[in-house]
XYZ file of C-alpha atoms in Angstrom:
356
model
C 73.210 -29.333 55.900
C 75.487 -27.398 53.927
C 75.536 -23.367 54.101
C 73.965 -23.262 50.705
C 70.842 -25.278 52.164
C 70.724 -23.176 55.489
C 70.457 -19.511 53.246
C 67.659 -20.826 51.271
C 65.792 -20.305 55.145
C 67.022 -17.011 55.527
C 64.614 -14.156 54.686
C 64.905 -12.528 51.427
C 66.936 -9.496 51.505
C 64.081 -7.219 50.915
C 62.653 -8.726 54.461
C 65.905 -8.689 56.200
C 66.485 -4.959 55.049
C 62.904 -4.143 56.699
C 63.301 -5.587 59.729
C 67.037 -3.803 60.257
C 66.516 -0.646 58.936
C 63.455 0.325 58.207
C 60.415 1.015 55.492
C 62.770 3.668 54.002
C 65.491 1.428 53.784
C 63.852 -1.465 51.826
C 61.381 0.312 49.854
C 63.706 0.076 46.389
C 63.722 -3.328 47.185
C 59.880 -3.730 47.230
C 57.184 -4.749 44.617
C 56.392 -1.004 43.509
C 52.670 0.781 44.217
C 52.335 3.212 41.143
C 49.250 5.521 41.428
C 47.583 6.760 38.142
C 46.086 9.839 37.712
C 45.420 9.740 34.258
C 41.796 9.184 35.065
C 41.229 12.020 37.420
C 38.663 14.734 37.342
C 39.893 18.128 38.315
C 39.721 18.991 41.392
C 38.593 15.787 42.531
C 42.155 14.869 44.956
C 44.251 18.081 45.904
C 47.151 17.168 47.506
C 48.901 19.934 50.536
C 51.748 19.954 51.700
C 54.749 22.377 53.237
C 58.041 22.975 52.418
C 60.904 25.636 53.677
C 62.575 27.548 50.773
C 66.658 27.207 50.360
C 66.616 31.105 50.822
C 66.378 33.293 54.002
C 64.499 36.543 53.858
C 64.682 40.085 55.845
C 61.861 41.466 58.182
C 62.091 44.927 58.646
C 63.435 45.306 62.555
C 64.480 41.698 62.757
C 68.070 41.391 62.832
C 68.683 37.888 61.737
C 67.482 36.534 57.998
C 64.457 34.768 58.910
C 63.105 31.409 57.350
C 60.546 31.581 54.246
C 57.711 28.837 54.041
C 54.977 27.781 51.828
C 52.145 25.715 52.457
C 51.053 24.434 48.559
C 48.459 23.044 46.958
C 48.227 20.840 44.001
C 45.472 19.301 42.013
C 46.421 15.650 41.469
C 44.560 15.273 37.724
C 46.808 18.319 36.085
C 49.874 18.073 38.894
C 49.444 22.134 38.825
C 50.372 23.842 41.812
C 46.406 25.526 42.068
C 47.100 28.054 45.184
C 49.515 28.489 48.542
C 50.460 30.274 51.195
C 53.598 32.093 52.437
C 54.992 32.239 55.974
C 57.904 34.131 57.304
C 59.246 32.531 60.244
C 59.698 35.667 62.283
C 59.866 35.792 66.078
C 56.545 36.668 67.806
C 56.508 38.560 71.136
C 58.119 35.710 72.654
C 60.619 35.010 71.127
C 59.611 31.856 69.487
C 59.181 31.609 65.814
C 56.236 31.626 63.901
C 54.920 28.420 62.342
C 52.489 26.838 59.384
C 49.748 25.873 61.678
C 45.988 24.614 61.067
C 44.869 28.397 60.632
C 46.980 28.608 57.832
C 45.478 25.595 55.777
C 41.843 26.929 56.769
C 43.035 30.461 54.689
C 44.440 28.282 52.246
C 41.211 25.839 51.605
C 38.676 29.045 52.080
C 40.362 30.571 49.272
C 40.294 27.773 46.705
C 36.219 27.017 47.460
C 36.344 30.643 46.891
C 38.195 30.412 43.871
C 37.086 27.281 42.248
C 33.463 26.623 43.841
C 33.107 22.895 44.793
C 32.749 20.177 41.918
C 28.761 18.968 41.092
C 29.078 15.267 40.156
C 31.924 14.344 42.214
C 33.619 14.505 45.756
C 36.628 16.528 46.367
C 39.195 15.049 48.588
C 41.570 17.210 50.318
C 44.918 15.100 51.282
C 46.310 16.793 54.559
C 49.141 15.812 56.710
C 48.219 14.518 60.133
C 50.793 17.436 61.610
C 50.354 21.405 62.412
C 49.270 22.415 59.400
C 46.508 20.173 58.921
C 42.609 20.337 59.429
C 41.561 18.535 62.183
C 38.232 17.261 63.523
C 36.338 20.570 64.020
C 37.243 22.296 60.602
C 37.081 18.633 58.899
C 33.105 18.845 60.178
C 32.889 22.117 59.687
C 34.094 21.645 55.964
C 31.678 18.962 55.732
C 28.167 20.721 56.676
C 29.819 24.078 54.259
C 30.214 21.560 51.221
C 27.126 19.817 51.576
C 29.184 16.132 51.857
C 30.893 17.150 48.359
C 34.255 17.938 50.466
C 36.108 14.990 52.131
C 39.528 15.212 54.085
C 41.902 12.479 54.194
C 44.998 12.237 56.176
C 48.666 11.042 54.750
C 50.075 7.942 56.579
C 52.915 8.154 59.253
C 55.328 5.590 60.311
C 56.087 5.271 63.781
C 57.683 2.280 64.885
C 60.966 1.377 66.663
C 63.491 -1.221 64.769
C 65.402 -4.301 66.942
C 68.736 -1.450 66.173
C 66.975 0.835 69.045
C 66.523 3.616 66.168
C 63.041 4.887 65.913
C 61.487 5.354 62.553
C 59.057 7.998 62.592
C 58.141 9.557 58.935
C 55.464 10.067 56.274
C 55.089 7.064 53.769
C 57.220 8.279 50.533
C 54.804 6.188 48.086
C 51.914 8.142 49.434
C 50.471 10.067 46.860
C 51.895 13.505 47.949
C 54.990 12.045 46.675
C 53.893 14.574 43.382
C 53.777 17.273 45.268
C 57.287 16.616 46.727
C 59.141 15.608 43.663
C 57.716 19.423 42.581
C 59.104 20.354 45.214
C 62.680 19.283 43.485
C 62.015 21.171 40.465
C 61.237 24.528 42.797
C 64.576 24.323 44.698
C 66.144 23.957 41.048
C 64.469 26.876 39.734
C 64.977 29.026 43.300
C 69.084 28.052 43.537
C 70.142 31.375 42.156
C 68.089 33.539 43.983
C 69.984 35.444 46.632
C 70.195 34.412 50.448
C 70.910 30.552 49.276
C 71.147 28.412 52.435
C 71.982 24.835 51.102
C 69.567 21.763 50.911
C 71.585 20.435 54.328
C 73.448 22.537 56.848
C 76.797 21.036 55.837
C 76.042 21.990 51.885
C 75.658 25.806 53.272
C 77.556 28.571 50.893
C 80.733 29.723 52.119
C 79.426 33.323 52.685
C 75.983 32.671 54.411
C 77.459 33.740 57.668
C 79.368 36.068 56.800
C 75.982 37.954 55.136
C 74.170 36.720 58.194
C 76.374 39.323 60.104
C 76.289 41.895 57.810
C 72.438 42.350 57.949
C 72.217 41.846 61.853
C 74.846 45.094 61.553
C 72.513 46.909 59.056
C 69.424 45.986 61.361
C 71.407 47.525 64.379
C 72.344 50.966 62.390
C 68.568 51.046 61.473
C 66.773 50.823 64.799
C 66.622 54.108 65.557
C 65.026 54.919 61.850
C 61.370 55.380 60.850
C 60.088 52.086 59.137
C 59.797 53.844 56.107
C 62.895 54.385 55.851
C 63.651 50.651 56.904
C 61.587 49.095 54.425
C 64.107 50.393 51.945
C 67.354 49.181 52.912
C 68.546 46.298 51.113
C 70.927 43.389 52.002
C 72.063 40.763 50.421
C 68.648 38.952 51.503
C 65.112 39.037 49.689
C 61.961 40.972 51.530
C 59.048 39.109 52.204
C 57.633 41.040 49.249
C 60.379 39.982 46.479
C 60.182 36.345 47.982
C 56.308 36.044 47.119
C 57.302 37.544 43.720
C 59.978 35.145 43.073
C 57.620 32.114 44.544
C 55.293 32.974 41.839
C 57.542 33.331 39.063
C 58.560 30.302 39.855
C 55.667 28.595 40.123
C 54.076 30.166 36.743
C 57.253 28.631 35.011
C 56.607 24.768 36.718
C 52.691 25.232 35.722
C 53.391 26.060 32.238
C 56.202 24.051 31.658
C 56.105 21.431 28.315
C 59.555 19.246 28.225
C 58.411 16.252 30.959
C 56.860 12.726 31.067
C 54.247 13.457 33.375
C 51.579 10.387 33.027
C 48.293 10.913 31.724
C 49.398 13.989 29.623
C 48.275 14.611 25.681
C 50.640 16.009 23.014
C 49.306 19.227 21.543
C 50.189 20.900 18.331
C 50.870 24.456 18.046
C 51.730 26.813 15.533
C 53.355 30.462 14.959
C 54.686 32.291 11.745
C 57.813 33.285 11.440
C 58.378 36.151 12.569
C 56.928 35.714 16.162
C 58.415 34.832 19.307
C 56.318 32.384 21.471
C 53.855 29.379 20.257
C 50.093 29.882 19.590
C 47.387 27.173 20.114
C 46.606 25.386 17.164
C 42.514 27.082 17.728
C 44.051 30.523 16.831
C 45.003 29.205 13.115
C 41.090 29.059 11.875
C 40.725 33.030 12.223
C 43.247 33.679 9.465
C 42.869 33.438 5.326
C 44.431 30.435 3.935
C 47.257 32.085 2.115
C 48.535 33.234 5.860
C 48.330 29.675 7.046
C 50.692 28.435 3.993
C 53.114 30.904 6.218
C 52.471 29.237 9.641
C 55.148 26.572 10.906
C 53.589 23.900 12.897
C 55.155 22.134 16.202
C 54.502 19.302 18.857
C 54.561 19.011 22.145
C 53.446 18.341 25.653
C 50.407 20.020 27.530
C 51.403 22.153 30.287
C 49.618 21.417 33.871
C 47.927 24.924 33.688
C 46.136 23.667 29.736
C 45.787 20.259 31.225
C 43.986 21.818 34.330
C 41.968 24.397 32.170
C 40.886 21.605 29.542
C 39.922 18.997 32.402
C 37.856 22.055 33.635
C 35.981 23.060 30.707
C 35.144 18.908 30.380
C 32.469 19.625 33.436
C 30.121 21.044 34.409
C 30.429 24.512 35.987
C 31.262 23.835 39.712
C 29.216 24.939 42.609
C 30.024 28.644 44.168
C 30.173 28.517 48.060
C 28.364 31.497 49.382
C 30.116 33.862 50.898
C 28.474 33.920 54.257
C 29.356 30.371 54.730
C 32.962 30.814 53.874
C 33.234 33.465 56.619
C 31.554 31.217 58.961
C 34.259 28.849 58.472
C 36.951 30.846 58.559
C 35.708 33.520 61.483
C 37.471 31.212 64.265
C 40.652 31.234 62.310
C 40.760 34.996 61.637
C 40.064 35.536 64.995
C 42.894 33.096 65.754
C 45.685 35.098 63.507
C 47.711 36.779 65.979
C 50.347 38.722 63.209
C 48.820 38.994 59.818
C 51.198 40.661 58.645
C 53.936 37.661 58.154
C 51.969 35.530 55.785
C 49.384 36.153 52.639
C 47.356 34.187 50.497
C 49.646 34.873 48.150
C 49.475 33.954 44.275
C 46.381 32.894 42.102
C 46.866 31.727 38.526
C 45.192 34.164 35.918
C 43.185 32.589 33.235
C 41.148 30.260 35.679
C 38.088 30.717 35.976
């Protein structure tokens, strides 16, 4: 038996990779599950998920910078970010931070049955994580009887499992399909890195003069006890409020959902048109309105459908959706208002204008 006989017994390296370190570890090395969504109605998979922004903001009699979340949702069929909600992480009463919990995602799914209605010849599917801010068994029944059985929650996968190195492997599937929520995700940071406050991606990647702002605003808070909130609200440091954060989300958000340079599958080319002396592209619909010696003027273009058309065309394609009354959304959320302990350090806080 030579050695070149005995490695032909060994497991593959793929194999050998999973079994010393792990799913992540060997996934490159894996046949590849691609999901398409080319086929997808709108609103028929909407994907949620949280993320914690690469800037700090200031709370008005908080000394430190606290963190800045956002619990998002995105329809799968347009990838367009459709609604979310904002959370500052500020300390409660006692002392420990606030957090995206399951009250949270209740405001955030009231609000788009309230916004959208629920689809007529097809079941929605809400993908949650199986983690705070989720819906759990009661709200996932409750959800159930408000929708009629149109309205179906689905959990994202976790691995939990301890490798033969002692290291335990606990994390959510990356090939699970909130993976295009995530890689959104990427593009956000991108667009947020110049906005002030910057913390880094990782602790060691921090800017040079985070702590030194960090004590400056703990100094301003100090000088500013003693003044009426008012006046507070109106200081500035080198931080965002909570109120410029949810203004910067959005603008932010806007620019991903109506963005045309990308390869995103499933996606038509549309051609647009403007004359020359205007500044911004006009659908190609516009064009019929005018006499034909203006449209010898017009200069004609190509490109990609935004999420925000995609999502607008995929919902003129059915019918009108279903509205849920209002009575019944206040039945499902009445436990989770009653729940809400400070209102005051998250909103419902963007909708998309031109939706109906």
């Amino acid at each position: 038996f030579s050695d070149r006989n005995l490695r032909r017994y060994l497991p593959g390296s793929p194999a050998l990779t999973l079994a010393r370190d792990g799913y992540f570890a060997a996934h490159s090395k894996l046949p590849q599950k691609r999901n398409d969504y080319s086929g997808l109605r709108p609103l028929e998979l909407v994907v949620f998920d949280d993320v914690r922004t690469d800037w700090l903001v200031s709370v008005p009699g908080v000394k430190k910078p606290c963190e800045f979340w956002l619990l998002v949702a995105m329809d799968a069929a347009s990838r367009c970010i459709i609604d979310w909600v904002s959370l500052v992480a500020a300390p409660g009463e006692d002392g420990e931070r606030e957090q995206l919990l399951e009250e949270h995602m209740q405001l955030l799914v009231g609000a788009l049955l309230q916004k959208y209605g629920i689809p007529k010849n097809y079941q929605m599917t809400l993908k949650v994580e199986n983690a705070k801010a989720t819906l759990r068994a009661g709200a996932r029944d409750a959800l159930a009887v408000l929708a009629g059985g149109q309205v179906a929650v689905e959990y994202t996968r976790m691995v939990n499992r301890a490798l033969p190195s002692g290291y335990n492997e606990r994390h959510g599937t990356p090939w699970d399909v909130k993976g295009i929520l995530e890689r959104t995700f990427c593009s956000f940071h991108d667009h947020a890195a110049r906005l002030p406050g910057q913390t880094g991606a990782r602790y060691d990647l921090k800017p040079a003069e985070l702590e030194a702002q960090i004590k400056e605003h703990a100094a301003l808070m100090k000088e500013a006890e003693d003044l009426p909130a008012n006046v507070v609200e109106q200081l500035r440091s080198s931080f965002l409020t909570q109120a410029e954060a949810i203004d910067a989300v959005a603008a932010v958000f806007s620019k991903l959902n109506n963005r045309h340079k990308h390869s995103l599958q499933g996606f038509d080319q549309v051609q647009v048109w403007r004359f020359p002396e205007d500044h911004g592209w006009r659908p190609l619909d516009e064009l019929r309105r005018y006499p034909a010696n203006e449209v010898r003027r017009a200069i004609f273009d190509t490109r990609m459908e935004s999420p925000m058309e995609r999502l607008e065309k995929l919902l003129r394609e059915q019918p009108k959706p279903e509205d849920v009354p209002a009575e019944a959304l206040l039945s499902f959320m009445a436990r989770t208002i009653k729940k809400v302990r400070h209102p005051a350090p998250y909103t419902i806080a963007w909708t998309e204008a031109g939706v109906e």
